[in-house]
PDB file of C-alpha atoms in Angstrom:
ATOM      1  CA  MET A 278    -143.443  42.280 -57.314  1.00  0.00           C
ATOM      2  CA  ALA A 279    -141.624  39.622 -59.097  1.00  0.00           C
ATOM      3  CA  LYS A 280    -138.536  40.643 -61.384  1.00  0.00           C
ATOM      4  CA  THR A 281    -139.128  41.054 -64.890  1.00  0.00           C
ATOM      5  CA  ILE A 282    -137.042  40.932 -68.401  1.00  0.00           C
ATOM      6  CA  VAL A 283    -138.256  42.373 -71.435  1.00  0.00           C
ATOM      7  CA  VAL A 284    -136.684  39.458 -73.850  1.00  0.00           C
ATOM      8  CA  LYS A 285    -136.404  40.930 -77.866  1.00  0.00           C
ATOM      9  CA  GLN A 286    -135.680  38.740 -80.906  1.00  0.00           C
ATOM     10  CA  ILE A 287    -133.034  39.754 -82.854  1.00  0.00           C
ATOM     11  CA  GLY A 288    -132.607  36.484 -85.062  1.00  0.00           C
ATOM     12  CA  SER A 289    -134.503  34.911 -87.071  1.00  0.00           C
ATOM     13  CA  PRO A 290    -134.849  30.887 -86.749  1.00  0.00           C
ATOM     14  CA  ILE A 291    -134.491  30.097 -90.149  1.00  0.00           C
ATOM     15  CA  ARG A 292    -131.896  27.077 -91.101  1.00  0.00           C
ATOM     16  CA  ARG A 293    -131.995  26.625 -86.878  1.00  0.00           C
ATOM     17  CA  PRO A 294    -132.031  23.079 -85.676  1.00  0.00           C
ATOM     18  CA  ALA A 295    -135.427  22.360 -84.161  1.00  0.00           C
ATOM     19  CA  GLU A 296    -134.097  23.162 -80.296  1.00  0.00           C
ATOM     20  CA  GLN A 297    -133.434  26.609 -80.910  1.00  0.00           C
ATOM     21  CA  ARG A 298    -136.842  27.087 -83.142  1.00  0.00           C
ATOM     22  CA  ALA A 299    -138.417  25.376 -79.782  1.00  0.00           C
ATOM     23  CA  THR A 300    -136.790  27.362 -77.192  1.00  0.00           C
ATOM     24  CA  LEU A 301    -137.768  30.799 -79.100  1.00  0.00           C
ATOM     25  CA  VAL A 302    -141.284  29.308 -78.953  1.00  0.00           C
ATOM     26  CA  GLY A 303    -141.131  28.261 -75.343  1.00  0.00           C
ATOM     27  CA  LEU A 304    -139.835  32.010 -74.804  1.00  0.00           C
ATOM     28  CA  GLY A 305    -143.241  33.176 -76.941  1.00  0.00           C
ATOM     29  CA  LEU A 306    -141.226  34.791 -79.151  1.00  0.00           C
ATOM     30  CA  ASN A 307    -142.006  33.482 -82.881  1.00  0.00           C
ATOM     31  CA  LYS A 308    -141.483  36.703 -85.514  1.00  0.00           C
ATOM     32  CA  MET A 309    -137.958  38.755 -85.926  1.00  0.00           C
ATOM     33  CA  HIS A 310    -138.474  42.388 -83.460  1.00  0.00           C
ATOM     34  CA  LYS A 311    -140.835  40.826 -81.089  1.00  0.00           C
ATOM     35  CA  THR A 312    -140.554  41.733 -77.293  1.00  0.00           C
ATOM     36  CA  ARG A 313    -141.992  39.843 -74.384  1.00  0.00           C
ATOM     37  CA  GLU A 314    -141.432  41.001 -70.660  1.00  0.00           C
ATOM     38  CA  LEU A 315    -141.326  37.888 -69.207  1.00  0.00           C
ATOM     39  CA  GLU A 316    -140.307  36.806 -65.127  1.00  0.00           C
ATOM     40  CA  ASP A 317    -137.202  36.444 -64.253  1.00  0.00           C
ATOM     41  CA  THR A 318    -136.036  32.661 -62.466  1.00  0.00           C
ATOM     42  CA  PRO A 319    -133.588  30.566 -63.634  1.00  0.00           C
ATOM     43  CA  SER A 320    -135.240  28.570 -66.287  1.00  0.00           C
ATOM     44  CA  VAL A 321    -135.981  31.747 -68.695  1.00  0.00           C
ATOM     45  CA  ARG A 322    -132.809  32.833 -68.022  1.00  0.00           C
ATOM     46  CA  GLY A 323    -131.395  29.375 -69.611  1.00  0.00           C
ATOM     47  CA  MET A 324    -133.131  29.784 -72.287  1.00  0.00           C
ATOM     48  CA  VAL A 325    -132.184  33.221 -72.929  1.00  0.00           C
ATOM     49  CA  ASN A 326    -128.524  32.344 -72.520  1.00  0.00           C
ATOM     50  CA  LYS A 327    -129.156  28.828 -74.971  1.00  0.00           C
ATOM     51  CA  ILE A 328    -129.915  31.321 -77.598  1.00  0.00           C
ATOM     52  CA  PRO A 329    -128.017  34.371 -77.073  1.00  0.00           C
ATOM     53  CA  HIS A 330    -127.091  34.618 -80.484  1.00  0.00           C
ATOM     54  CA  LEU A 331    -131.491  35.036 -81.799  1.00  0.00           C
ATOM     55  CA  VAL A 332    -132.573  37.350 -78.145  1.00  0.00           C
ATOM     56  CA  GLU A 333    -130.952  40.116 -76.511  1.00  0.00           C
ATOM     57  CA  ILE A 334    -132.252  41.204 -73.423  1.00  0.00           C
ATOM     58  CA  ILE A 335    -133.624  44.945 -73.731  1.00  0.00           C
ATOM     59  CA  GLU A 336    -134.476  45.295 -70.264  1.00  0.00           C
ATOM     60  CA  GLU A 337    -134.801  44.278 -66.383  1.00  0.00           C
ATOM     61  CA  ARG A 338    -137.605  45.384 -64.248  1.00  0.00           C
ATOM     62  CA  GLY A 339    -138.329  45.348 -60.600  1.00  0.00           C
TER      63      GLY A 339
END
């Protein structure tokens, strides 16, 4: 079983640079307080680390 993380959007993309909005969309997030369960890969971790003020890791599974 692959490791996964649960990511929650805690910040709004309004008045943020387009690159940060694109990172949110890449993670599958587009509305406040939405959560996604994603594979724990270096690319996903990098995306989360790029926008720590907009998302938080709620849970790590596996």
